[in-house]
Coordinates of C-alpha atoms and ligand atoms in Angstrom, one line a residue:
T1 CA 5.7 35.8 -1.9
D2 CA 6.3 36.9 1.7
L3 CA 5.8 34.2 4.4
A4 CA 2.8 36.0 6.0
H5 CA 0.8 35.5 2.8
I6 CA 1.5 31.8 2.3
R7 CA -0.6 29.0 3.7
N8 CA 0.4 25.4 3.2
F9 CA -2.1 22.6 4.0
S10 CA -3.2 19.1 3.3
I11 CA -6.6 17.4 3.5
V12 CA -7.0 14.4 5.7
A13 CA -10.1 12.1 5.3
H14 CA -11.3 8.6 5.2
I15 CA -11.7 7.2 1.7
D16 CA -14.9 8.4 0.0
H17 CA -15.5 11.2 2.5
G18 CA -15.0 13.8 -0.3
K19 CA -11.3 14.8 -0.2
S20 CA -11.0 15.0 -4.0
T21 CA -14.3 16.7 -4.5
L22 CA -13.4 19.3 -1.9
A23 CA -10.0 19.9 -3.5
D24 CA -11.7 20.3 -6.9
R25 CA -14.2 22.8 -5.5
L26 CA -11.5 24.9 -3.8
I27 CA -9.5 25.1 -7.1
Q28 CA -12.6 26.0 -9.1
S29 CA -14.1 28.6 -6.8
T30 CA -10.9 30.6 -6.7
G31 CA -10.8 30.8 -10.4
T32 CA -7.6 28.7 -10.5
V33 CA -9.4 26.8 -13.1
K34 CA -12.2 28.5 -15.0
D35 CA -15.6 26.8 -14.6
R36 CA -15.8 26.3 -18.3
D37 CA -12.5 24.4 -18.3
M38 CA -13.1 22.4 -15.2
K39 CA -14.6 19.3 -16.8
E40 CA -12.2 19.5 -19.7
Q41 CA -9.2 19.8 -17.5
M42 CA -10.1 16.7 -15.5
L43 CA -10.9 14.7 -18.6
D44 CA -7.6 15.7 -20.2
A45 CA -5.7 14.6 -17.2
M46 CA -7.5 11.3 -17.2
D47 CA -6.9 10.7 -20.8
I48 CA -3.2 11.3 -20.5
E49 CA -3.1 9.1 -17.5
R50 CA -4.8 6.3 -19.4
E51 CA -2.7 6.7 -22.5
R52 CA 0.7 6.8 -20.8
G53 CA 0.0 4.9 -17.6
I54 CA 1.3 7.7 -15.5
T55 CA -0.1 9.4 -12.5
I56 CA -1.0 13.0 -12.7
K57 CA -1.0 14.5 -9.2
A58 CA -3.6 17.1 -9.8
N59 CA -4.2 17.5 -6.1
T60 CA -0.9 19.2 -5.5
V61 CA -1.9 22.7 -6.4
R62 CA -1.1 26.4 -5.8
I63 CA -4.2 28.5 -5.4
D64 CA -4.2 32.3 -5.5
Y65 CA -6.9 33.7 -3.2
T66 CA -8.0 37.2 -2.4
A67 CA -9.4 37.0 1.1
D68 CA -12.2 39.1 2.6
N69 CA -9.6 41.3 4.2
G70 CA -8.5 42.4 0.7
E71 CA -5.1 40.7 0.9
Q72 CA -3.7 38.3 -1.7
Y73 CA -2.7 34.8 -0.4
V74 CA -1.0 31.8 -1.9
L75 CA -2.5 28.6 -0.7
N76 CA -0.6 25.4 -1.4
L77 CA -2.5 22.2 -1.1
I78 CA -0.5 19.0 -1.2
D79 CA -2.0 15.7 -1.7
T80 CA -1.2 12.9 0.7
P81 CA -1.6 9.2 0.0
G82 CA -4.6 8.0 1.9
H83 CA -3.7 4.4 2.6
V84 CA -2.0 2.9 5.6
D85 CA 0.7 1.2 3.4
F86 CA 2.1 4.6 2.6
A87 CA 2.1 5.8 6.2
Y88 CA 5.7 6.9 6.0
E89 CA 5.1 9.0 2.9
V90 CA 2.0 10.5 4.6
S91 CA 4.0 11.5 7.6
R92 CA 6.7 13.1 5.5
S93 CA 4.3 15.1 3.4
M94 CA 2.5 16.3 6.6
R95 CA 5.9 17.7 7.7
A96 CA 5.9 19.9 4.6
V97 CA 2.8 21.8 5.6
E98 CA 1.5 23.7 8.7
G99 CA -2.1 22.7 8.7
S100 CA -4.8 20.2 7.7
L101 CA -8.4 20.3 6.8
L102 CA -10.0 17.3 8.5
V103 CA -12.9 16.2 6.3
V104 CA -15.5 14.0 7.8
D105 CA -18.6 12.8 5.9
S106 CA -21.5 14.0 8.1
T107 CA -23.6 11.1 7.0
Q108 CA -21.0 8.6 8.2
G109 CA -18.8 10.0 11.0
V110 CA -15.2 9.3 12.0
E111 CA -13.7 6.1 10.5
A112 CA -10.4 4.3 11.0
Q113 CA -8.5 6.2 8.3
T114 CA -9.8 9.5 9.6
L115 CA -8.1 8.6 12.9
A116 CA -4.9 7.3 11.5
N117 CA -4.5 10.4 9.2
V118 CA -5.5 13.0 11.8
Y119 CA -3.1 11.6 14.3
Q120 CA -0.3 12.0 11.7
A121 CA -1.4 15.6 11.4
I122 CA -1.4 16.1 15.1
D123 CA 2.1 14.5 15.3
A124 CA 3.3 17.1 12.8
N125 CA 1.9 19.9 15.0
H126 CA -0.7 20.9 12.5
E127 CA -3.4 23.4 13.2
I128 CA -6.6 21.5 12.2
V129 CA -9.8 22.9 10.7
P130 CA -12.6 20.3 11.0
I131 CA -15.0 20.2 8.1
L132 CA -18.4 18.3 8.0
N133 CA -19.0 17.4 4.4
K134 CA -22.0 16.2 2.4
I135 CA -24.5 18.4 4.3
D136 CA -26.8 18.4 1.2
L137 CA -27.7 14.8 2.0
P138 CA -30.8 14.1 4.1
A139 CA -28.8 11.6 6.2
S140 CA -26.4 14.3 7.3
E141 CA -26.1 14.6 11.1
C142 CA -23.7 17.4 11.8
D143 CA -24.2 17.8 15.5
R144 CA -23.8 14.1 16.2
V145 CA -20.6 13.9 14.0
A146 CA -19.1 17.1 15.5
E147 CA -19.6 15.6 19.0
Q148 CA -18.0 12.4 17.8
I149 CA -15.0 14.3 16.5
E150 CA -14.6 15.9 19.9
D151 CA -15.0 12.5 21.8
V152 CA -12.9 10.3 19.6
I153 CA -10.2 12.7 18.3
G154 CA -10.2 15.2 21.2
I155 CA -10.2 18.4 19.1
D156 CA -12.6 21.3 19.3
A157 CA -15.2 20.8 16.6
S158 CA -17.8 23.4 17.8
G159 CA -16.7 25.7 14.9
A160 CA -16.6 22.9 12.3
I161 CA -17.4 24.2 8.9
R162 CA -20.5 22.7 7.3
V163 CA -19.8 22.0 3.7
S164 CA -21.3 20.4 0.6
A165 CA -18.4 19.9 -1.7
K166 CA -21.0 18.9 -4.2
T167 CA -23.1 22.0 -4.2
G168 CA -20.4 24.5 -3.1
V169 CA -22.0 25.5 0.2
G170 CA -19.3 26.4 2.8
I171 CA -16.5 26.6 0.3
H172 CA -15.9 30.3 0.9
E173 CA -15.9 29.8 4.7
T174 CA -13.4 27.0 4.2
L175 CA -11.0 29.4 2.3
E176 CA -11.4 32.1 4.9
A177 CA -10.7 29.5 7.7
I178 CA -7.5 28.4 5.9
V179 CA -6.3 32.0 5.9
Q180 CA -7.4 32.9 9.4
H181 CA -6.8 29.7 11.4
L182 CA -3.8 28.1 9.7
P183 CA -0.3 29.6 10.6
P184 CA 2.0 30.9 7.9
P185 CA 5.2 28.9 7.3
T186 CA 8.6 30.0 8.7
G187 CA 12.0 30.1 7.1
T188 CA 15.0 32.3 6.3
R189 CA 15.8 33.6 2.8
D190 CA 19.5 34.2 3.5
A191 CA 20.2 30.8 5.0
P192 CA 21.7 27.9 3.0
L193 CA 19.2 26.0 0.9
K194 CA 17.3 23.3 2.7
A195 CA 14.4 21.7 0.8
M196 CA 12.3 18.6 1.6
L197 CA 11.7 16.1 -1.1
V198 CA 7.9 15.6 -0.7
D199 CA 7.1 13.4 -3.6
S200 CA 8.3 12.4 -7.0
W201 CA 6.9 10.8 -10.1
Y202 CA 7.8 10.1 -13.7
D203 CA 6.6 12.3 -16.6
A204 CA 7.1 11.1 -20.2
Y205 CA 8.3 14.5 -21.4
L206 CA 10.2 15.9 -18.4
G207 CA 11.6 12.8 -16.7
V208 CA 11.3 12.6 -13.0
I209 CA 9.4 15.5 -11.4
V210 CA 10.3 16.3 -7.8
L211 CA 7.9 18.1 -5.5
V212 CA 9.8 20.1 -2.9
R213 CA 9.0 22.3 0.1
I214 CA 11.6 25.0 0.6
M215 CA 12.4 25.3 4.4
D216 CA 15.3 27.8 4.1
G217 CA 17.1 29.6 1.3
V218 CA 16.2 30.0 -2.4
L219 CA 16.1 27.5 -5.2
K220 CA 16.7 28.8 -8.7
K221 CA 16.6 27.5 -12.2
G222 CA 20.2 26.5 -13.2
D223 CA 21.3 25.7 -9.6
R224 CA 23.4 22.7 -8.9
I225 CA 21.8 20.7 -6.1
R226 CA 22.8 17.7 -3.9
M227 CA 20.5 15.1 -2.4
M228 CA 21.8 14.6 1.1
S229 CA 20.9 10.9 1.5
N230 CA 23.2 9.7 -1.2
N231 CA 25.2 12.8 -2.2
S232 CA 24.1 12.6 -5.8
T233 CA 24.3 16.0 -7.6
H234 CA 22.1 17.4 -10.3
H235 CA 21.6 20.4 -12.5
V236 CA 18.1 22.0 -12.1
D237 CA 16.7 22.6 -15.5
R238 CA 13.2 23.6 -14.6
I239 CA 11.3 25.1 -11.6
G240 CA 7.6 25.6 -11.4
V241 CA 4.3 25.2 -9.6
F242 CA 1.0 23.4 -10.4
K243 CA -2.1 25.6 -10.9
P244 CA -3.0 22.7 -11.4
Q245 CA -1.4 22.8 -14.9
R246 CA 2.3 23.1 -14.8
E247 CA 3.7 26.7 -14.8
D248 CA 7.4 27.5 -14.9
I249 CA 8.7 30.1 -12.5
P250 CA 12.3 31.4 -11.9
E251 CA 12.7 30.5 -8.2
L252 CA 11.1 29.1 -5.1
G253 CA 11.7 30.9 -1.7
P254 CA 11.2 29.8 1.9
G255 CA 7.8 28.4 2.8
E256 CA 7.0 27.7 -0.9
I257 CA 6.0 24.4 -2.5
G258 CA 6.8 23.6 -6.1
F259 CA 8.6 21.3 -8.4
L260 CA 12.0 20.9 -10.0
T261 CA 13.3 18.7 -12.8
A262 CA 16.9 17.9 -13.2
S263 CA 17.3 15.1 -15.8
I264 CA 16.7 12.5 -13.2
K265 CA 16.0 9.2 -14.9
Q266 CA 14.3 7.1 -12.2
V267 CA 11.9 7.8 -9.4
R268 CA 14.2 5.3 -7.5
D269 CA 16.9 8.0 -7.4
T270 CA 14.7 10.3 -5.4
R271 CA 13.7 9.4 -1.8
V272 CA 10.7 10.9 -0.1
G273 CA 11.8 12.8 3.0
D274 CA 15.3 13.4 1.7
T275 CA 16.9 16.9 2.1
I276 CA 18.0 18.8 -1.0
T277 CA 20.6 21.5 -0.7
H278 CA 23.0 23.4 -3.0
E279 CA 26.1 21.5 -4.2
K280 CA 28.3 24.5 -3.1
G281 CA 27.6 26.5 0.1
G282 CA 24.8 24.1 1.1
T283 CA 23.7 23.2 4.5
D284 CA 25.3 20.4 6.4
K285 CA 22.3 19.7 8.6
A286 CA 19.7 17.5 6.9
L287 CA 16.1 17.6 8.0
P288 CA 15.6 15.1 10.9
G289 CA 14.1 11.7 10.8
F290 CA 14.8 10.6 7.2
N291 CA 14.1 7.0 7.1
P292 CA 13.0 5.6 3.7
S293 CA 10.2 3.1 3.8
Q294 CA 11.1 -0.5 3.8
P295 CA 9.1 -3.4 2.3
V296 CA 7.3 -5.4 5.0
V297 CA 5.4 -7.9 3.0
F298 CA 7.0 -10.3 0.5
C299 CA 5.6 -12.8 -1.9
G300 CA 6.6 -14.7 -5.0
L301 CA 5.2 -13.7 -8.4
F302 CA 5.5 -16.4 -11.1
P303 CA 4.0 -16.4 -14.6
V304 CA 1.4 -19.1 -15.1
D305 CA 2.9 -19.7 -18.5
S306 CA 6.6 -20.0 -18.0
A307 CA 7.1 -18.7 -21.6
E308 CA 6.1 -15.3 -20.2
F309 CA 9.0 -15.0 -17.8
E310 CA 10.8 -12.4 -19.8
D311 CA 7.6 -10.4 -20.2
L312 CA 7.2 -10.5 -16.4
R313 CA 10.8 -9.3 -15.9
D314 CA 10.2 -6.4 -18.2
A315 CA 6.9 -5.5 -16.4
I316 CA 8.5 -5.6 -13.0
E317 CA 11.5 -3.6 -14.0
K318 CA 9.3 -0.9 -15.5
L319 CA 7.1 -0.7 -12.4
A320 CA 10.1 -0.6 -10.1
L321 CA 11.5 2.4 -12.0
N322 CA 8.6 4.4 -10.7
D323 CA 8.2 3.0 -7.3
A324 CA 11.1 3.2 -4.9
S325 CA 9.4 1.2 -2.2
F326 CA 8.8 -1.9 -4.4
S327 CA 11.7 -4.4 -4.4
Y328 CA 12.3 -7.5 -6.3
E329 CA 14.9 -10.3 -7.0
M330 CA 14.8 -13.3 -9.1
E331 CA 13.6 -16.5 -7.5
T332 CA 13.5 -20.1 -8.7
S333 CA 11.0 -22.6 -7.4
A334 CA 11.0 -26.3 -8.2
A335 CA 7.2 -26.0 -8.1
L336 CA 6.6 -22.8 -10.0
G337 CA 9.7 -22.3 -12.1
F338 CA 11.3 -18.9 -12.7
G339 CA 9.8 -15.9 -11.0
F340 CA 10.5 -13.0 -8.7
R341 CA 10.5 -12.5 -4.9
C342 CA 8.9 -9.1 -4.4
G343 CA 8.7 -6.8 -1.4
F344 CA 5.8 -4.4 -0.7
L345 CA 4.9 -1.8 1.9
G346 CA 1.7 -3.7 2.7
L347 CA -1.1 -5.7 1.2
L348 CA -2.7 -2.9 -0.8
H349 CA 0.6 -2.1 -2.4
L350 CA 0.9 -5.8 -3.3
E351 CA -2.5 -5.9 -4.8
V352 CA -1.9 -2.7 -6.8
I353 CA 1.3 -4.0 -8.3
R354 CA -0.1 -7.5 -9.0
D355 CA -3.2 -6.0 -10.7
R356 CA -1.1 -3.7 -12.8
I357 CA 1.1 -6.5 -14.1
E358 CA -2.0 -8.6 -14.9
R359 CA -4.0 -5.8 -16.5
E360 CA -1.4 -3.5 -18.1
Y361 CA 1.0 -6.1 -19.1
D362 CA -1.5 -8.9 -19.7
I363 CA 0.5 -11.6 -17.8
D364 CA -1.3 -14.2 -15.7
L365 CA 0.4 -14.6 -12.4
I366 CA 0.7 -17.1 -9.6
T367 CA 1.1 -15.2 -6.3
T368 CA 2.6 -17.3 -3.5
A369 CA 1.3 -16.8 0.0
P370 CA 2.4 -13.4 1.4
S371 CA 4.9 -13.5 4.1
V372 CA 6.2 -10.9 6.5
V373 CA 9.9 -10.2 7.2
Y374 CA 11.1 -12.2 10.2
H375 CA 14.1 -11.5 12.2
I376 CA 16.2 -14.6 12.8
H377 CA 18.6 -14.3 15.7
L378 CA 21.4 -16.9 15.3
R379 CA 23.2 -18.6 18.1
D380 CA 26.4 -16.6 17.2
G381 CA 24.6 -13.4 18.2
S382 CA 24.0 -12.1 14.6
M383 CA 20.6 -11.3 13.1
E384 CA 19.3 -12.1 9.6
E385 CA 16.1 -11.0 7.9
L386 CA 14.0 -13.8 6.4
H387 CA 12.0 -12.7 3.3
N388 CA 11.2 -16.2 2.1
P389 CA 10.2 -19.2 4.3
A390 CA 12.1 -21.4 1.8
D391 CA 15.4 -19.7 3.0
M392 CA 14.9 -20.6 6.7
P393 CA 18.3 -21.7 8.0
D394 CA 18.9 -24.9 9.8
L395 CA 17.4 -24.9 13.3
S396 CA 20.6 -25.9 14.9
I397 CA 22.1 -22.4 14.3
V398 CA 19.0 -20.5 15.2
D399 CA 18.5 -19.1 18.7
H400 CA 15.1 -17.5 18.3
L401 CA 12.8 -15.7 15.8
E402 CA 11.0 -12.4 16.0
E403 CA 8.0 -11.3 14.1
P404 CA 6.5 -7.8 13.3
R405 CA 3.6 -6.7 15.4
I406 CA 1.0 -4.0 14.6
K407 CA -1.3 -1.7 16.4
A408 CA -4.7 -2.2 14.6
T409 CA -7.5 0.3 15.1
I410 CA -11.0 -1.0 14.1
L411 CA -14.2 1.1 14.2
V412 CA -17.3 -1.0 14.1
P413 CA -21.1 -0.7 14.8
D414 CA -22.0 -2.2 18.1
E415 CA -23.8 -5.2 16.9
Y416 CA -20.8 -6.7 15.2
L417 CA -18.3 -6.0 18.0
G418 CA -18.5 -9.6 19.4
D419 CA -17.5 -11.1 16.0
V420 CA -14.6 -8.6 15.6
L421 CA -13.3 -9.4 19.1
K422 CA -13.4 -13.1 18.3
L423 CA -11.6 -12.6 15.0
C424 CA -8.8 -10.6 16.6
Q425 CA -8.6 -13.1 19.4
D426 CA -8.3 -16.0 16.9
R427 CA -5.5 -14.2 15.2
R428 CA -3.4 -14.1 18.4
G429 CA -4.4 -10.5 19.1
I430 CA -4.0 -8.7 22.5
Q431 CA -6.8 -6.2 23.2
M432 CA -5.4 -2.8 24.1
D433 CA -8.4 -0.5 24.2
L434 CA -12.1 -0.5 23.7
T435 CA -14.2 2.7 23.7
Y436 CA -17.5 3.9 22.4
A437 CA -18.4 6.8 20.2
G438 CA -22.2 6.8 19.9
T439 CA -23.2 3.5 18.6
R440 CA -19.8 2.6 17.2
A441 CA -17.1 0.9 19.1
M442 CA -13.4 1.6 18.6
V443 CA -11.2 -1.3 19.4
V444 CA -7.4 -1.2 19.4
Y445 CA -5.6 -4.5 19.1
D446 CA -2.0 -5.6 19.2
L447 CA -1.7 -8.2 16.4
P448 CA 1.0 -10.2 14.7
L449 CA 1.3 -8.8 11.1
N450 CA 1.6 -12.4 9.7
E451 CA -1.9 -13.1 10.9
V452 CA -3.2 -10.0 9.1
V453 CA -1.5 -10.6 5.7
F454 CA -3.4 -13.7 5.0
D455 CA -7.1 -12.7 4.8
F456 CA -7.8 -10.7 7.9
Y457 CA -9.3 -7.8 6.0
D458 CA -11.6 -10.0 4.0
R459 CA -12.7 -11.8 7.1
L460 CA -13.3 -8.5 8.9
K461 CA -15.4 -7.2 6.0
S462 CA -17.5 -10.4 5.9
V463 CA -18.2 -10.7 9.7
T464 CA -19.2 -7.0 9.8
K465 CA -21.1 -6.9 6.4
G466 CA -18.6 -4.3 5.3
Y467 CA -19.4 -1.9 8.2
A468 CA -16.0 -2.0 9.9
S469 CA -13.1 0.3 9.0
F470 CA -9.6 -0.8 9.7
D471 CA -6.2 0.7 9.9
Y472 CA -2.8 -0.3 11.3
Q473 CA 0.7 0.7 11.9
L474 CA 3.8 -1.4 12.6
T475 CA 4.9 -1.2 16.2
D476 CA 7.8 -3.5 16.9
Y477 CA 9.4 -6.9 16.5
R478 CA 8.7 -9.5 19.2
Q479 CA 9.8 -13.0 19.9
D480 CA 7.3 -15.8 19.5
N481 CA 7.1 -19.5 19.0
L482 CA 7.4 -19.5 15.2
V483 CA 8.2 -22.4 13.0
K484 CA 8.6 -23.3 9.4
M485 CA 6.0 -25.7 8.1
S486 CA 6.9 -27.7 5.0
I487 CA 4.6 -29.6 2.8
L488 CA 5.8 -33.0 1.4
V489 CA 4.2 -34.7 -1.5
N490 CA 5.3 -38.3 -1.9
D491 CA 8.1 -37.4 0.6
E492 CA 9.4 -34.6 -1.6
P493 CA 9.2 -31.1 -0.1
V494 CA 7.3 -28.6 -2.2
D495 CA 9.1 -25.3 -1.8
A496 CA 6.3 -23.0 -2.9
L497 CA 4.0 -24.3 -0.2
S498 CA 6.2 -23.9 2.8
M499 CA 5.3 -21.1 5.3
M500 CA 6.1 -19.6 8.6
V501 CA 3.4 -20.2 11.3
H502 CA 2.9 -19.9 15.0
R503 CA 3.5 -23.3 16.7
D504 CA 0.0 -23.3 18.2
R505 CA -1.7 -22.8 14.8
A506 CA 0.6 -25.2 12.8
E507 CA -1.6 -28.3 13.2
A508 CA -4.8 -26.5 12.0
R509 CA -3.0 -24.9 9.0
G510 CA -1.2 -28.1 8.1
R511 CA -4.4 -30.1 8.3
A512 CA -6.3 -27.6 6.1
M513 CA -3.4 -27.6 3.6
V514 CA -3.0 -31.4 3.2
E515 CA -6.8 -31.9 2.9
K516 CA -7.0 -29.3 0.2
L517 CA -4.1 -30.9 -1.7
K518 CA -5.6 -34.3 -1.5
D519 CA -8.5 -33.0 -3.6
L520 CA -6.3 -31.0 -5.9
I521 CA -3.7 -33.6 -6.9
P522 CA -4.9 -36.2 -9.4
R523 CA -4.5 -39.9 -8.6
H524 CA -1.5 -41.7 -9.8
M525 CA -0.7 -45.4 -10.3
F526 CA 0.7 -45.5 -6.8
K527 CA -0.2 -44.3 -3.3
I528 CA 0.9 -40.7 -2.5
P529 CA 1.4 -39.5 1.0
I530 CA 0.8 -35.8 1.5
Q531 CA 2.2 -34.4 4.7
A532 CA 2.7 -31.2 6.6
A533 CA 5.9 -31.3 8.7
I534 CA 7.8 -29.1 11.1
G535 CA 11.5 -30.0 11.0
G536 CA 11.4 -33.8 10.7
K537 CA 8.1 -34.2 12.5
V538 CA 4.9 -34.8 10.6
I539 CA 2.0 -32.9 12.0
A540 CA -0.7 -33.7 9.5
R541 CA -1.0 -36.4 6.8
E542 CA -3.4 -37.6 4.1
T543 CA -2.9 -40.4 1.6
L544 CA -4.1 -40.2 -1.9
S545 CA -5.0 -43.7 -2.9
A546 CA -3.7 -45.3 -6.1
M547 CA -5.6 -45.3 -9.4
R548 CA -7.0 -48.7 -10.0
K549 CA -7.1 -48.9 -13.8
D550 CA -5.7 -47.3 -16.8
V551 CA -8.0 -44.4 -17.9
T552 CA -8.3 -46.0 -21.3
A553 CA -9.5 -49.3 -19.9
K554 CA -13.1 -48.3 -20.2
C555 CA -12.6 -47.7 -23.8
Y556 CA -11.7 -51.3 -24.7
G557 CA -14.1 -52.4 -27.3
G558 CA -15.2 -48.9 -27.9
D559 CA -14.2 -46.9 -31.0
A560 CA -10.6 -45.9 -31.5
T561 CA -11.2 -42.2 -32.1
R562 CA -12.6 -41.8 -28.6
K563 CA -9.6 -43.5 -27.2
K564 CA -7.3 -41.3 -29.1
K565 CA -9.1 -38.2 -28.0
L566 CA -8.8 -39.3 -24.4
L567 CA -5.1 -39.8 -24.7
E568 CA -4.7 -36.4 -26.4
K569 CA -6.6 -34.8 -23.6
Q570 CA -4.3 -36.4 -21.1
K571 CA -1.3 -35.1 -23.0
K572 CA -2.6 -31.6 -23.0
G573 CA -3.3 -31.9 -19.2
K574 CA 0.3 -33.0 -18.8
K575 CA 1.6 -29.7 -20.0
K576 CA 0.1 -27.8 -17.1
M577 CA 1.6 -30.2 -14.7
R578 CA 4.7 -29.8 -12.6
Q579 CA 6.7 -32.9 -11.8
F580 CA 7.7 -33.6 -8.2
G581 CA 9.8 -36.7 -8.0
K582 CA 7.4 -39.2 -9.6
V583 CA 4.3 -37.0 -9.0
D584 CA 2.7 -34.6 -11.4
I585 CA 0.9 -31.7 -9.7
P586 CA -1.3 -29.5 -11.7
Q587 CA -0.6 -25.8 -11.7
E588 CA -4.1 -25.0 -10.4
A589 CA -3.3 -27.0 -7.2
F590 CA -0.7 -24.4 -6.2
I591 CA -3.0 -21.5 -7.0
S592 CA -5.8 -23.0 -5.0
A593 CA -3.7 -24.3 -2.1
L594 CA -2.1 -20.9 -1.7
K595 CA -5.4 -19.2 -1.3
M596 CA -5.6 -19.7 2.4
D597 CA -8.9 -19.6 4.3
Ligands
GTP1 P1 -10.9 8.8 -2.8 O1 -10.4 9.8 -3.8 O2 -11.5 7.6 -3.3 O3 -9.9 8.6 -1.7 O4 -12.2 9.5 -2.1 P2 -12.3 11.0 -1.6 O5 -12.3 11.1 -0.2 O6 -11.4 11.8 -2.4 O7 -13.8 11.2 -2.0 P3 -14.4 11.8 -3.4 O8 -14.1 13.2 -3.4 O9 -14.0 10.9 -4.5 O10 -15.9 11.6 -3.0 C1 -16.5 10.3 -2.8 C2 -17.9 10.4 -3.3 O11 -18.7 11.3 -2.5 C3 -18.1 10.8 -4.7 O12 -19.1 10.1 -5.3 C4 -18.5 12.3 -4.6 O13 -19.3 12.7 -5.7 C5 -19.3 12.2 -3.3 N1 -19.3 13.5 -2.6 C6 -18.3 14.3 -2.2 N2 -18.7 15.4 -1.6 C7 -20.0 15.4 -1.6 C8 -21.0 16.2 -1.0 O14 -20.8 17.3 -0.4 N3 -22.3 15.8 -1.2 C9 -22.7 14.7 -1.8 N4 -24.0 14.4 -1.9 N5 -21.8 13.8 -2.3 C10 -20.5 14.2 -2.2

């Protein structure tokens, strides 16, 4: 296809504003999928997904469209992950297209993810077509929302298309706007091949499928290609497009989007944002700004039942094959036994992986408190990354610590603003901006990521009754007064419970932790001190008093079977205990103590 007849675009939206429904409708109304097949198609895809546990990216699709001017166009829609954890992937896929449809639910208005995603589109120099969706609903307020788009985002929304992705109203206008308002791609056919790796995923039949956008040159079946980040070379055995079902084609030219397969075994071997060129006669200039995403949140994953360690290893290895941004290494904890220290792009990413292990692999997990990556600057001038508070080096060699900070954007109805400001203030936030859009306030805060990984999102939802939306991006690393807090039970440090905290918040956290543990640890025959300490200094302390009598004492004179039962019960209880010095701590104590509030 010649460049003038190609349009490449993505859809940006807050969750639930109708991105998938709109994409389905665009596909269906152009006859890309016949009406009759629409339901079946979708169901098929879902069944396969369920059966094989793989993701079908149905939203990356090539649409053939005959416009009102009589010309034939190829419209390529690429799907972008919607969540903040995948911001880097979003920004790369935005660079593979020239325009965006900005979908806003006209009954709701602009939300935090609308903003985060549209700013990414603006950064990528996209032409943006605003769309007001769900106009079939009585609560739809198109004028108000259009005004809000202009106020908050600062783009012209006077010509925003009014759409119901549900009934199909406005779909034709949307297709015409794509052709008329979005620019065609640019690129040179005779130049050396330069293709951007937009996305990749595993397919049980074909192996790794790589989605590419051709910038310059032509990619053909049978070509030998090279990934510029690691110089690995591959033989291309298949090239094609999604309509949305896979269709093989002989080549992809400049401006086109499609897939290749090349007997690549692991998704790990393909990096989003990488440049692909020919092994011979390729370009030597990679696309700028390649910078694979790094995990920022770490936590330990341990099997509740230590017999399941090998199953857990198996599950983690399988998941990692298909997720290049998930990292892991083995970890041993005196408290929790064998497990893994895992790195994630953010909290959602952590939850998704943890849920998959529990649901798909049926392994009960203990998740240790999530920790961010700290930069430890040593006295000798070198810098180390700290992924696990338990690895904190001796303070005598440490000069100072830095922690990651984020820029958080929160949209919230007026009446909850006070509570939101208080929450951010309590979490060491610095207010950057506060503006209004109608009855909603938009606050921007500079916050330490470590205050957000605990339970910030849950707290935010509860103080705003679910009406706030939240989004963040990492900004920089900054020095602060951070310390490692250890927990000692009967004078023995319990590794799984140590954490990094700000000095000013250490007392409160330490106090909460020892009080909780006092209730969770059963009494022993002797007194047990439970302490929180920084370095050698105790900052909070509780004492668990000694048990006065043997548990069986009250059975004296009673019948023997009851006594036996009681001892049996004790023995069973023992199994789930972990021994620390002379103290037995039940597994549940760790689970509960690590649920911070
Ligand atoms: P995620 O896939 O969860 O990110 O959400 P999304 O933005 O893709 O939204 P989705 O298309 O799943 O739509 C969210 C909900 O809104 C669904 O229940 C849709 O049926 C509904 N919806 C989408 N468009 C319309 C519309 O025009 N009118 C009405 N009444 N409902 C709609």
